Amino acid sequence: MGRNISVRTTSVALYVLWGLLHMGLGASMVIGDLSDGAPAGEMAAESLLYFVAVTVLGGQAIYVALTLTRLRSPVGFWLNTVVLGVVDVAFVVYLVLPGHVDLLGGLAGPVIWVAATVCAGVALRK
């Protein structure tokens, strides 16, 4: 049982880290985007919307980790596995691989998500 708690705690900590990373980046970009007022063009508005979504998804990751994943809930496992996975896969395919985001910085979130998901899956099976 001690090992199971350790794996579960690790998964929660990693999902919280993923969430903090995304909330921090998203919030800083939203603040920066709004510092000069409402976005003037379509690209600026889409960028703002993207970073608002990133911020909200970071909050969701933390909430689900602290409330559901911590309790080994299958619903929590699937929420963070699917929702965050879709976000990270799309991010890698559309922003990292084409070179819009540097490789090392761009893969930090997805690597954390994979590690958190593996730990959560192991904890769920115990």
XYZ file of N, CA and C in Angstrom:
378
model
N 0.809 -1.193 0.000
C 0.000 0.000 0.000
C 0.854 1.260 0.000
N 1.985 1.252 0.673
C 2.870 2.406 0.712
C 3.325 2.816 -0.677
N 3.634 1.846 -1.500
C 4.068 2.139 -2.867
C 2.932 2.754 -3.679
N 1.716 2.264 -3.486
C 0.568 2.788 -4.198
C 0.331 4.252 -3.851
N 0.435 4.593 -2.578
C 0.259 5.985 -2.168
C 1.341 6.843 -2.803
N 2.548 6.342 -2.876
C 3.651 7.069 -3.467
C 3.411 7.348 -4.951
N 2.957 6.354 -5.684
C 2.685 6.525 -7.111
C 1.515 7.491 -7.306
N 0.481 7.354 -6.485
C -0.676 8.242 -6.579
C -0.268 9.674 -6.254
N 0.520 9.839 -5.193
C 0.977 11.171 -4.810
C 1.831 11.781 -5.916
N 2.661 10.967 -6.535
C 3.485 11.439 -7.647
C 2.618 11.889 -8.803
N 1.581 11.116 -9.132
C 0.700 11.510 -10.236
C -0.004 12.823 -9.926
N -0.488 12.979 -8.705
C -1.151 14.226 -8.321
C -0.169 15.386 -8.429
N 1.025 15.206 -7.900
C 2.034 16.272 -7.945
C 2.385 16.650 -9.387
N 2.505 15.658 -10.251
C 2.840 15.940 -11.655
C 1.694 16.649 -12.374
N 0.454 16.241 -12.129
C -0.684 16.953 -12.731
C -0.779 18.378 -12.204
N -0.502 18.580 -10.917
C -0.496 19.934 -10.362
C 0.616 20.749 -11.011
N 1.786 20.155 -11.201
C 2.880 20.839 -11.885
C 2.476 21.219 -13.309
N 1.841 20.282 -14.023
C 1.360 20.564 -15.385
C 0.403 21.754 -15.338
N -0.518 21.725 -14.385
C -1.500 22.795 -14.272
C -0.867 24.127 -13.954
N 0.069 24.144 -13.022
C 0.742 25.401 -12.658
C 1.542 25.954 -13.831
N 2.208 25.067 -14.549
C 2.966 25.485 -15.736
C 2.044 26.165 -16.742
N 0.902 25.556 -17.007
C -0.019 26.098 -18.002
C -0.759 27.334 -17.494
N -1.147 27.325 -16.219
C -1.801 28.510 -15.662
C -0.845 29.702 -15.634
N 0.397 29.452 -15.252
C 1.374 30.536 -15.199
C 1.660 31.121 -16.563
N 1.920 30.253 -17.528
C 2.180 30.726 -18.887
C 0.947 31.416 -19.457
N -0.206 30.765 -19.304
C -1.435 31.331 -19.861
C -1.765 32.682 -19.261
N -1.715 32.782 -17.940
C -2.052 34.046 -17.283
C -1.078 35.149 -17.671
N 0.214 34.829 -17.734
C 1.181 35.866 -18.108
C 0.955 36.344 -19.544
N 0.592 35.422 -20.430
C 0.329 35.813 -21.816
C -0.976 36.616 -21.936
N -1.999 36.229 -21.181
C -3.266 36.984 -21.196
C -3.023 38.400 -20.694
N -2.298 38.524 -19.610
C -2.001 39.858 -19.065
C -1.221 40.677 -20.083
N -0.228 40.053 -20.699
C 0.545 40.745 -21.729
C -0.302 41.149 -22.923
N -1.169 40.237 -23.359
C -2.024 40.531 -24.511
C -3.010 41.657 -24.219
N -3.479 41.748 -22.981
C -4.471 42.761 -22.621
C -3.858 44.055 -22.100
N -2.538 44.096 -21.971
C -1.894 45.288 -21.404
C -2.124 46.536 -22.256
N -2.325 46.363 -23.542
C -2.584 47.496 -24.432
C -4.055 47.601 -24.809
N -4.927 46.927 -24.083
C -6.356 46.959 -24.380
C -6.793 45.719 -25.134
N -8.013 45.760 -25.619
C -8.583 44.625 -26.351
C -7.790 44.378 -27.632
N -7.685 43.103 -28.023
C -6.935 42.792 -29.252
C -7.580 43.451 -30.470
N -6.731 43.972 -31.355
C -7.225 44.704 -32.520
C -7.534 43.783 -33.703
N -6.732 42.766 -33.900
C -6.915 41.917 -35.070
C -7.344 40.509 -34.713
N -7.682 39.759 -35.751
C -8.149 38.389 -35.560
C -7.071 37.500 -34.956
N -5.838 37.612 -35.435
C -4.748 36.781 -34.900
C -4.513 37.080 -33.421
N -4.535 38.338 -33.058
C -4.329 38.717 -31.654
C -5.470 38.196 -30.787
N -6.696 38.254 -31.297
C -7.853 37.748 -30.549
C -7.767 36.231 -30.396
N -7.351 35.518 -31.441
C -7.209 34.066 -31.358
C -6.104 33.678 -30.390
N -5.017 34.428 -30.388
C -3.929 34.174 -29.444
C -4.417 34.364 -28.012
N -5.162 35.434 -27.778
C -5.712 35.688 -26.446
C -6.639 34.554 -26.021
N -7.512 34.129 -26.915
C -8.435 33.031 -26.605
C -7.668 31.753 -26.284
N -6.625 31.464 -27.041
C -5.800 30.281 -26.792
C -5.226 30.312 -25.376
N -4.687 31.454 -24.986
C -4.051 31.525 -23.670
C -5.068 31.554 -22.535
N -6.267 32.051 -22.784
C -7.336 31.934 -21.789
C -7.665 30.447 -21.601
N -7.786 29.711 -22.704
C -8.082 28.275 -22.634
C -6.971 27.518 -21.921
N -5.725 27.858 -22.200
C -4.586 27.208 -21.541
C -4.654 27.434 -20.031
N -5.001 28.640 -19.631
C -5.110 28.963 -18.208
C -6.212 28.135 -17.551
N -7.365 28.061 -18.201
C -8.495 27.301 -17.660
C -8.158 25.807 -17.586
N -7.523 25.275 -18.614
C -7.152 23.856 -18.605
C -6.125 23.555 -17.517
N -5.235 24.491 -17.244
C -4.304 24.321 -16.133
C -5.050 24.224 -14.814
N -6.056 25.076 -14.638
C -6.881 25.015 -13.436
C -7.644 23.706 -13.340
N -8.155 23.227 -14.476
C -8.871 21.951 -14.480
C -7.942 20.814 -14.083
N -6.736 20.811 -14.607
C -5.774 19.754 -14.277
C -5.510 19.711 -12.778
N -5.341 20.869 -12.176
C -5.080 20.934 -10.734
C -6.296 20.466 -9.951
N -7.464 20.964 -10.312
C -8.688 20.596 -9.594
C -8.941 19.085 -9.664
N -8.848 18.530 -10.864
C -9.090 17.090 -11.037
C -8.043 16.284 -10.268
N -6.793 16.722 -10.309
C -5.739 15.996 -9.587
C -5.992 15.993 -8.088
N -6.347 17.145 -7.545
C -6.509 17.257 -6.091
C -7.810 16.651 -5.580
N -8.822 16.552 -6.443
C -10.109 16.029 -5.976
C -10.377 14.598 -6.419
N -10.050 14.255 -7.646
C -10.399 12.940 -8.184
C -9.201 11.990 -8.293
N -8.115 12.459 -8.873
C -6.944 11.603 -9.036
C -6.414 11.181 -7.666
N -6.426 12.091 -6.718
C -5.957 11.793 -5.358
C -6.741 10.647 -4.738
N -8.017 10.531 -5.137
C -8.878 9.478 -4.604
C -8.920 8.239 -5.503
N -8.050 8.192 -6.498
C -7.992 7.087 -7.464
C -9.303 6.909 -8.213
N -9.913 7.990 -8.602
C -11.169 7.952 -9.340
C -10.902 7.673 -10.821
N -11.598 6.685 -11.392
C -11.467 6.455 -12.841
C -11.906 7.673 -13.655
N -12.903 8.396 -13.183
C -13.360 9.604 -13.894
C -12.231 10.630 -13.928
N -11.560 10.829 -12.797
C -10.436 11.765 -12.749
C -9.304 11.327 -13.661
N -9.032 10.026 -13.652
C -7.980 9.505 -14.528
C -8.297 9.827 -15.982
N -9.516 9.511 -16.419
C -9.865 9.716 -17.822
C -9.985 11.194 -18.184
N -10.458 12.021 -17.254
C -10.531 13.462 -17.541
C -9.144 14.024 -17.845
N -8.192 13.781 -16.942
C -6.858 14.336 -17.178
C -6.111 13.605 -18.283
N -6.393 12.330 -18.471
C -5.731 11.604 -19.556
C -6.195 12.110 -20.913
N -7.493 12.169 -21.119
C -8.023 12.531 -22.438
C -7.922 14.029 -22.701
N -8.440 14.839 -21.798
C -8.475 16.288 -22.057
C -7.062 16.850 -22.183
N -6.211 16.575 -21.217
C -4.853 17.112 -21.275
C -4.054 16.464 -22.398
N -4.329 15.192 -22.672
C -3.648 14.508 -23.769
C -3.977 15.118 -25.118
N -5.234 15.404 -25.353
C -5.638 16.036 -26.626
C -4.959 17.397 -26.764
N -4.959 18.155 -25.681
C -4.327 19.478 -25.695
C -2.834 19.360 -25.995
N -2.154 18.445 -25.306
C -0.710 18.313 -25.511
C -0.366 17.765 -26.889
N -1.113 16.796 -27.371
C -0.840 16.255 -28.714
C -1.044 17.343 -29.772
N -2.134 18.094 -29.676
C -2.378 19.182 -30.630
C -1.274 20.231 -30.538
N -0.855 20.555 -29.331
C 0.221 21.533 -29.127
C 1.504 21.077 -29.817
N 1.860 19.812 -29.613
C 3.085 19.288 -30.225
C 2.968 19.282 -31.751
N 1.845 18.792 -32.271
C 1.674 18.674 -33.721
C 1.631 20.039 -34.408
N 0.907 20.991 -33.836
C 0.682 22.257 -34.527
C 1.613 23.394 -34.130
N 2.286 23.284 -32.994
C 3.170 24.368 -32.581
C 4.628 23.942 -32.414
N 4.864 22.761 -31.833
C 6.249 22.350 -31.584
C 6.903 21.810 -32.853
N 6.276 20.835 -33.496
C 6.898 20.212 -34.678
C 7.155 21.193 -35.825
N 6.250 22.127 -36.103
C 6.550 23.102 -37.161
C 7.608 24.139 -36.754
N 7.994 24.152 -35.462
C 9.043 25.067 -35.026
C 8.550 26.399 -34.486
N 7.253 26.547 -34.244
C 6.725 27.800 -33.680
C 7.101 27.946 -32.212
N 7.359 26.819 -31.546
C 7.776 26.789 -30.147
C 9.037 25.944 -30.088
N 10.015 26.369 -29.270
C 11.258 25.600 -29.213
C 11.001 24.194 -28.656
N 11.776 23.255 -29.133
C 11.567 21.838 -28.831
C 11.636 21.545 -27.335
N 12.668 22.016 -26.673
C 12.836 21.717 -25.248
C 11.692 22.308 -24.419
N 11.405 23.571 -24.601
C 10.306 24.208 -23.868
C 8.956 23.630 -24.246
N 8.795 23.288 -25.496
C 7.523 22.762 -25.975
C 7.206 21.355 -25.512
N 8.225 20.587 -25.211
C 7.986 19.201 -24.786
C 7.892 19.044 -23.269
N 8.172 20.092 -22.520
C 8.126 19.989 -21.053
C 6.739 19.583 -20.571
N 5.702 20.264 -21.038
C 4.334 19.942 -20.624
C 3.921 18.533 -21.013
N 4.096 18.146 -22.278
C 3.736 16.784 -22.670
C 4.499 15.696 -21.910
N 5.768 15.913 -21.610
C 6.535 14.915 -20.849
C 5.967 14.799 -19.432
N 5.633 15.931 -18.817
C 5.031 15.906 -17.482
C 3.688 15.183 -17.542
N 2.889 15.466 -18.580
C 1.582 14.812 -18.720
C 1.736 13.291 -18.859
N 2.683 12.838 -19.686
C 2.901 11.393 -19.867
C 3.286 10.758 -18.538
N 4.220 11.372 -17.818
C 4.652 10.814 -16.531
C 3.492 10.773 -15.537
N 2.709 11.841 -15.478
C 1.566 11.894 -14.559
C 0.536 10.834 -14.918
N 0.272 10.663 -16.202
C -0.721 9.699 -16.653
C -0.274 8.269 -16.373
N 0.994 7.976 -16.588
C 1.516 6.632 -16.284
C 1.384 6.360 -14.789
N 1.786 7.316 -13.969
C 1.681 7.138 -12.501
C 0.234 6.981 -12.075
N -0.658 7.796 -12.632
C -2.081 7.702 -12.282
C -2.658 6.347 -12.706
N -2.242 5.868 -13.872
C -2.701 4.562 -14.335
C -2.234 3.428 -13.441
N -0.981 3.492 -13.019
C -0.442 2.479 -12.108
C -1.201 2.536 -10.777
N -1.416 3.722 -10.249
C -2.123 3.882 -8.976
C -3.556 3.373 -9.089
N -4.188 3.609 -10.214
C -5.569 3.183 -10.423
C -5.690 1.662 -10.461
N -4.690 1.009 -11.002
C -4.724 -0.456 -11.125
C -4.453 -1.171 -9.809
N -3.885 -0.468 -8.864
C -3.532 -1.095 -7.562
C -4.764 -1.221 -6.699
